[in-house]
Short mmCIF file of C-alpha atoms in Angstrom, two decimals:
data_model
loop_
_atom_site.label_atom_id
_atom_site.label_comp_id
_atom_site.label_asym_id
_atom_site.label_seq_id
_atom_site.Cartn_x
_atom_site.Cartn_y
_atom_site.Cartn_z
CA SER U 1 29.84 1.26 -10.17
CA LEU U 2 26.78 1.15 -8.04
CA SER U 3 26.34 3.48 -5.02
CA GLU U 4 26.04 2.09 -1.57
CA ASP U 5 22.34 2.83 -1.58
CA ASP U 6 21.72 1.10 -4.91
CA ALA U 7 23.70 -1.90 -3.88
CA CYS U 8 21.76 -2.19 -0.67
CA SER U 9 18.41 -1.91 -2.54
CA LEU U 10 19.42 -4.68 -4.85
CA LEU U 11 20.44 -6.93 -1.94
CA GLU U 12 17.12 -6.07 -0.19
CA LEU U 13 15.27 -7.12 -3.43
CA TYR U 14 17.36 -10.27 -3.56
CA PHE U 15 16.48 -11.12 -0.12
CA TYR U 16 12.68 -10.61 -0.57
CA ASN U 17 12.91 -12.92 -3.72
CA ALA U 18 14.79 -15.51 -1.83
CA ILE U 19 12.07 -15.38 1.06
CA HIS U 20 9.25 -15.63 -1.51
CA SER U 21 10.86 -18.62 -3.11
CA ASP U 22 11.82 -20.26 0.31
CA SER U 23 15.57 -20.02 -0.55
CA LEU U 24 16.56 -19.43 2.96
CA ASN U 25 20.38 -19.71 2.38
CA GLU U 26 20.33 -17.21 -0.15
CA ALA U 27 18.11 -14.87 2.03
CA LYS U 28 20.63 -15.23 4.95
CA TYR U 29 23.46 -14.23 2.47
CA ALA U 30 21.61 -11.18 1.54
CA VAL U 31 20.89 -10.08 5.06
CA ASP U 32 24.36 -10.77 6.29
CA ARG U 33 25.82 -8.58 3.41
CA LEU U 34 23.36 -5.91 4.39
CA THR U 35 24.46 -6.14 7.97
CA ASP U 36 28.09 -5.75 7.00
CA THR U 37 27.23 -2.66 4.99
CA LEU U 38 24.65 -0.89 7.24
CA THR U 39 25.42 -2.36 10.66
CA SER U 40 23.14 -4.53 12.67
CA ASP U 41 21.59 -1.32 14.41
CA SER U 42 20.06 -0.24 11.10
CA ALA U 43 16.27 -0.29 11.17
CA ARG U 44 16.32 -1.59 7.64
CA VAL U 45 18.53 -4.48 8.62
CA ALA U 46 16.61 -5.15 11.80
CA ILE U 47 13.25 -5.51 9.62
CA LEU U 48 15.11 -8.07 7.23
CA ARG U 49 16.66 -10.02 10.02
CA SER U 50 13.19 -10.11 11.71
CA ILE U 51 11.68 -11.51 8.46
CA TYR U 52 14.42 -14.10 8.26
CA ALA U 53 13.90 -14.99 11.91
CA GLU U 54 10.12 -15.50 11.53
CA GLN U 55 10.80 -17.85 8.72
CA THR U 56 13.40 -19.92 10.41
CA GLN U 57 12.60 -19.79 14.19
CA GLY U 58 9.23 -18.29 14.60
CA THR U 59 7.34 -15.06 15.69
CA ARG U 60 9.25 -14.84 19.18
CA ALA U 61 12.63 -14.77 17.41
CA ALA U 62 11.32 -12.24 14.95
CA ALA U 63 10.15 -9.98 17.61
CA ASP U 64 13.62 -10.32 19.41
CA GLU U 65 15.46 -9.21 16.31
CA LEU U 66 13.44 -5.87 16.21
CA ARG U 67 14.35 -5.31 20.03
CA LYS U 68 17.98 -5.33 19.15
CA CYS U 69 17.53 -1.93 17.31
CA THR U 70 18.21 0.75 19.83
CA PHE U 71 15.70 3.19 18.38
CA THR U 72 12.13 3.23 16.98
CA THR U 73 10.93 4.20 13.49
CA PRO U 74 7.43 3.74 11.85
CA GLU U 75 8.90 0.97 9.65
CA LEU U 76 9.98 -1.09 12.76
CA LEU U 77 6.67 -0.55 14.60
CA LYS U 78 4.92 -1.62 11.36
CA ARG U 79 6.97 -4.77 11.16
CA HIS U 80 6.06 -5.23 14.82
CA VAL U 81 2.44 -5.01 14.12
CA ALA U 82 2.79 -7.57 11.29
CA ILE U 83 4.34 -10.03 13.88
CA ILE U 84 1.80 -9.53 16.40
CA LYS U 85 -1.05 -9.89 13.73
CA SER U 86 0.36 -13.28 12.62
CA THR U 87 -0.16 -14.52 16.23
CA GLY U 88 -3.94 -13.98 16.23
CA ASP U 89 -3.59 -11.98 19.66
CA LYS U 90 -6.27 -9.23 18.88
CA SER U 91 -5.58 -7.38 22.28
CA ALA U 92 -1.95 -7.10 21.65
CA LEU U 93 -2.61 -6.03 17.95
CA ILE U 94 -4.69 -3.17 19.30
CA ASP U 95 -1.94 -2.23 21.61
CA SER U 96 0.64 -2.34 18.90
CA LEU U 97 -1.51 -0.37 16.52
CA ILE U 98 -2.07 2.30 19.09
CA GLU U 99 1.73 2.55 19.71
CA LEU U 100 2.17 2.99 16.02
CA LEU U 101 -0.31 5.69 15.81
CA ASP U 102 1.57 7.56 18.59
CA THR U 103 4.32 7.89 15.80
CA ILE U 104 2.17 8.34 12.80
CA PRO U 105 -1.19 9.73 14.10
CA ALA U 106 -2.75 10.51 10.77
CA ASP U 107 -1.95 7.32 8.94
CA PRO U 108 -5.34 6.05 7.50
CA GLU U 109 -4.35 2.45 6.84
CA VAL U 110 -3.40 2.07 10.56
CA TRP U 111 -6.59 3.62 11.70
CA SER U 112 -8.62 1.49 9.40
CA GLU U 113 -6.77 -1.71 10.78
CA LEU U 114 -7.43 -0.63 14.27
CA GLY U 115 -11.06 -0.08 13.32
CA GLU U 116 -11.43 -3.70 11.89
CA THR U 117 -9.71 -5.11 14.89
CA TYR U 118 -12.11 -3.45 17.32
CA TYR U 119 -15.03 -4.62 15.07
CA GLN U 120 -13.80 -8.25 15.31
CA LEU U 121 -13.86 -7.85 19.04
CA GLY U 122 -17.35 -6.42 19.15
CA LEU U 123 -16.11 -3.09 20.20
CA TYR U 124 -18.26 -1.20 17.81
CA GLN U 125 -18.23 2.40 19.16
CA GLN U 126 -14.39 2.28 19.19
CA SER U 127 -14.29 0.68 15.69
CA VAL U 128 -16.57 3.67 14.35
CA TYR U 129 -14.23 6.23 15.85
CA CYS U 130 -11.29 4.77 14.06
CA PHE U 131 -13.10 4.80 10.75
CA GLU U 132 -14.20 8.32 11.36
CA GLU U 133 -10.44 9.24 11.79
CA VAL U 134 -9.88 7.61 8.42
CA LEU U 135 -12.43 10.04 6.94
CA LEU U 136 -10.72 13.02 8.42
CA SER U 137 -7.79 12.42 6.00
CA GLN U 138 -9.88 10.77 3.32
CA PRO U 139 -13.22 12.65 3.08
CA LEU U 140 -14.16 11.11 -0.26
CA ALA U 141 -13.47 7.56 0.64
CA TYR U 142 -16.96 6.20 -0.10
CA ASN U 143 -16.01 2.52 0.94
CA ILE U 144 -15.07 3.79 4.35
CA TYR U 145 -18.34 5.73 4.65
CA ALA U 146 -20.06 2.28 3.86
CA ARG U 147 -17.90 0.40 6.29
CA THR U 148 -18.76 2.74 9.07
CA GLY U 149 -22.40 2.21 8.20
CA GLU U 150 -21.96 -1.61 8.36
CA VAL U 151 -20.15 -1.20 11.79
CA LEU U 152 -23.16 1.05 13.05
CA LEU U 153 -25.55 -1.69 11.86
CA SER U 154 -23.72 -4.43 13.89
CA TYR U 155 -23.55 -1.99 16.81
CA MET U 156 -27.38 -1.52 16.45
CA ARG U 157 -28.16 -5.24 16.42
CA SER U 158 -26.13 -5.57 19.57
CA SER U 159 -28.31 -3.16 21.32
CA THR U 160 -31.48 -3.89 23.35
CA ASN U 161 -32.43 -0.21 23.78
CA THR U 162 -35.08 0.88 21.30
CA LYS U 163 -34.04 4.57 21.30
CA GLN U 164 -30.30 3.72 20.81
CA LYS U 165 -31.22 1.50 17.91
CA GLU U 166 -33.10 4.31 16.18
CA THR U 167 -30.18 6.69 16.76
CA LEU U 168 -27.75 4.06 15.36
CA LEU U 169 -29.84 3.15 12.48
CA THR U 170 -30.16 6.91 11.56
CA ASP U 171 -26.39 7.27 11.70
CA ALA U 172 -25.95 4.25 9.67
CA MET U 173 -28.48 5.50 7.04
CA LYS U 174 -26.56 8.72 6.81
CA ARG U 175 -23.21 7.04 6.26
CA PHE U 176 -24.57 4.75 3.54
CA ALA U 177 -26.31 7.76 1.94
CA ARG U 178 -22.95 9.59 1.82
CA ALA U 179 -21.30 6.54 0.20
CA VAL U 180 -23.98 6.46 -2.47
CA GLU U 181 -23.74 10.16 -2.97
CA LEU U 182 -20.01 9.77 -3.67
CA SER U 183 -20.43 6.73 -5.75
CA ASP U 184 -24.01 6.20 -7.00
CA ASP U 185 -23.38 2.65 -8.30
CA TYR U 186 -21.52 1.47 -5.21
CA ILE U 187 -23.49 -1.69 -4.57
CA ARG U 188 -22.11 -2.07 -0.97
CA GLY U 189 -23.51 1.29 0.04
CA LEU U 190 -26.78 0.77 -1.74
CA CYS U 191 -27.32 -2.55 -0.01
CA GLY U 192 -26.53 -0.94 3.20
CA LEU U 193 -28.87 1.97 2.66
CA LEU U 194 -31.60 -0.51 1.81
CA ILE U 195 -31.09 -2.56 5.00
CA ALA U 196 -30.77 0.55 7.37
CA THR U 197 -33.93 2.19 5.81
CA LYS U 198 -35.83 -1.09 6.10
CA GLU U 199 -34.78 -1.61 9.64
CA LEU U 200 -35.54 2.13 10.48
CA LEU U 201 -39.07 1.79 9.07
CA LEU U 202 -39.81 -0.89 11.53
CA ILE U 203 -39.27 1.60 14.17
CA LYS U 204 -40.47 4.68 12.46
CA SER U 205 -43.10 3.35 9.98
CA THR U 206 -44.68 6.77 9.45
CA SER U 207 -41.40 8.29 8.25
CA LYS U 208 -42.20 9.42 4.68
CA MET U 209 -38.64 10.44 4.09
CA VAL U 210 -37.37 7.15 5.02
CA SER U 211 -39.89 5.26 3.19
CA LYS U 212 -39.15 7.22 0.00
CA LEU U 213 -35.41 6.72 0.31
CA HIS U 214 -35.92 2.96 0.69
CA ASP U 215 -38.09 2.71 -2.35
CA HIS U 216 -35.58 4.79 -4.39
CA THR U 217 -32.66 2.70 -3.12
CA LYS U 218 -34.47 -0.47 -4.03
CA LEU U 219 -34.90 0.88 -7.54
CA ASN U 220 -31.18 1.84 -8.00
CA ILE U 221 -30.12 -1.58 -6.72
CA GLU U 222 -32.33 -3.27 -9.21
CA ARG U 223 -30.77 -0.99 -12.01
CA VAL U 224 -27.13 -1.86 -11.13
CA ILE U 225 -27.89 -5.55 -10.81
CA ALA U 226 -29.29 -5.45 -14.39
CA ASP U 227 -26.15 -3.74 -15.73
CA SER U 228 -23.48 -5.64 -13.79
CA GLU U 229 -22.25 -8.91 -12.48
CA GLY U 230 -19.85 -10.37 -9.95
CA PRO U 231 -19.89 -11.52 -6.19
CA ASP U 232 -21.23 -8.32 -4.96
CA ILE U 233 -24.17 -8.40 -7.33
CA GLU U 234 -25.05 -11.85 -6.23
CA ALA U 235 -25.03 -10.55 -2.57
CA ALA U 236 -27.16 -7.68 -3.72
CA LYS U 237 -29.74 -10.03 -5.14
CA LEU U 238 -29.96 -11.82 -1.77
CA VAL U 239 -30.60 -8.50 -0.14
CA LEU U 240 -33.43 -7.74 -2.45
CA ALA U 241 -35.17 -11.13 -1.99
#
């Protein structure tokens, strides 16, 4: 016979299959069985009841189900983040992500989502900080280096101070260069590096190092385009144009 844990895992799988197929009666049966087995104060049950409530009554009811749990776990907080995210309230999402980081301070996915949320609100400095936190735990994540460079480019475009623009462009160039160093065919990093060096040359037209890097990057993009295809390659062609 199945152990209690195995039986609960099967019921949980049954619940998610029922939710995905919009079979709400079957989903309720599964969550009620789990409630009888694990008690309603279980974080595992609270999450499932929250998902069911969201499907049948909306986000407020889903949040209410989580509040019934008398303790907090990372899983409960992540579920709360998902509920807030579905409402589109960016400020509340930031608060819930920060609360989650108080519990799991080194989680790169949470830092990344917080960085993207700050970016969407135009809070570029905070966004950069978040992506730098990701890099502390994932120092070889070339995509995060490139994303940090992209945020710095947006930060630069929002600035009216020439000196600050130069500093931000230099920082962006370094992030893109690191991304390309880690993955020399990473087209997103190459395109970012081309844009950053081009913009920097408008400010520092006499910089031989930046000029040389710009020309070298352009040749690398042309090489990658010749050997590859896909949406990123089409975007790269526009950058070269």
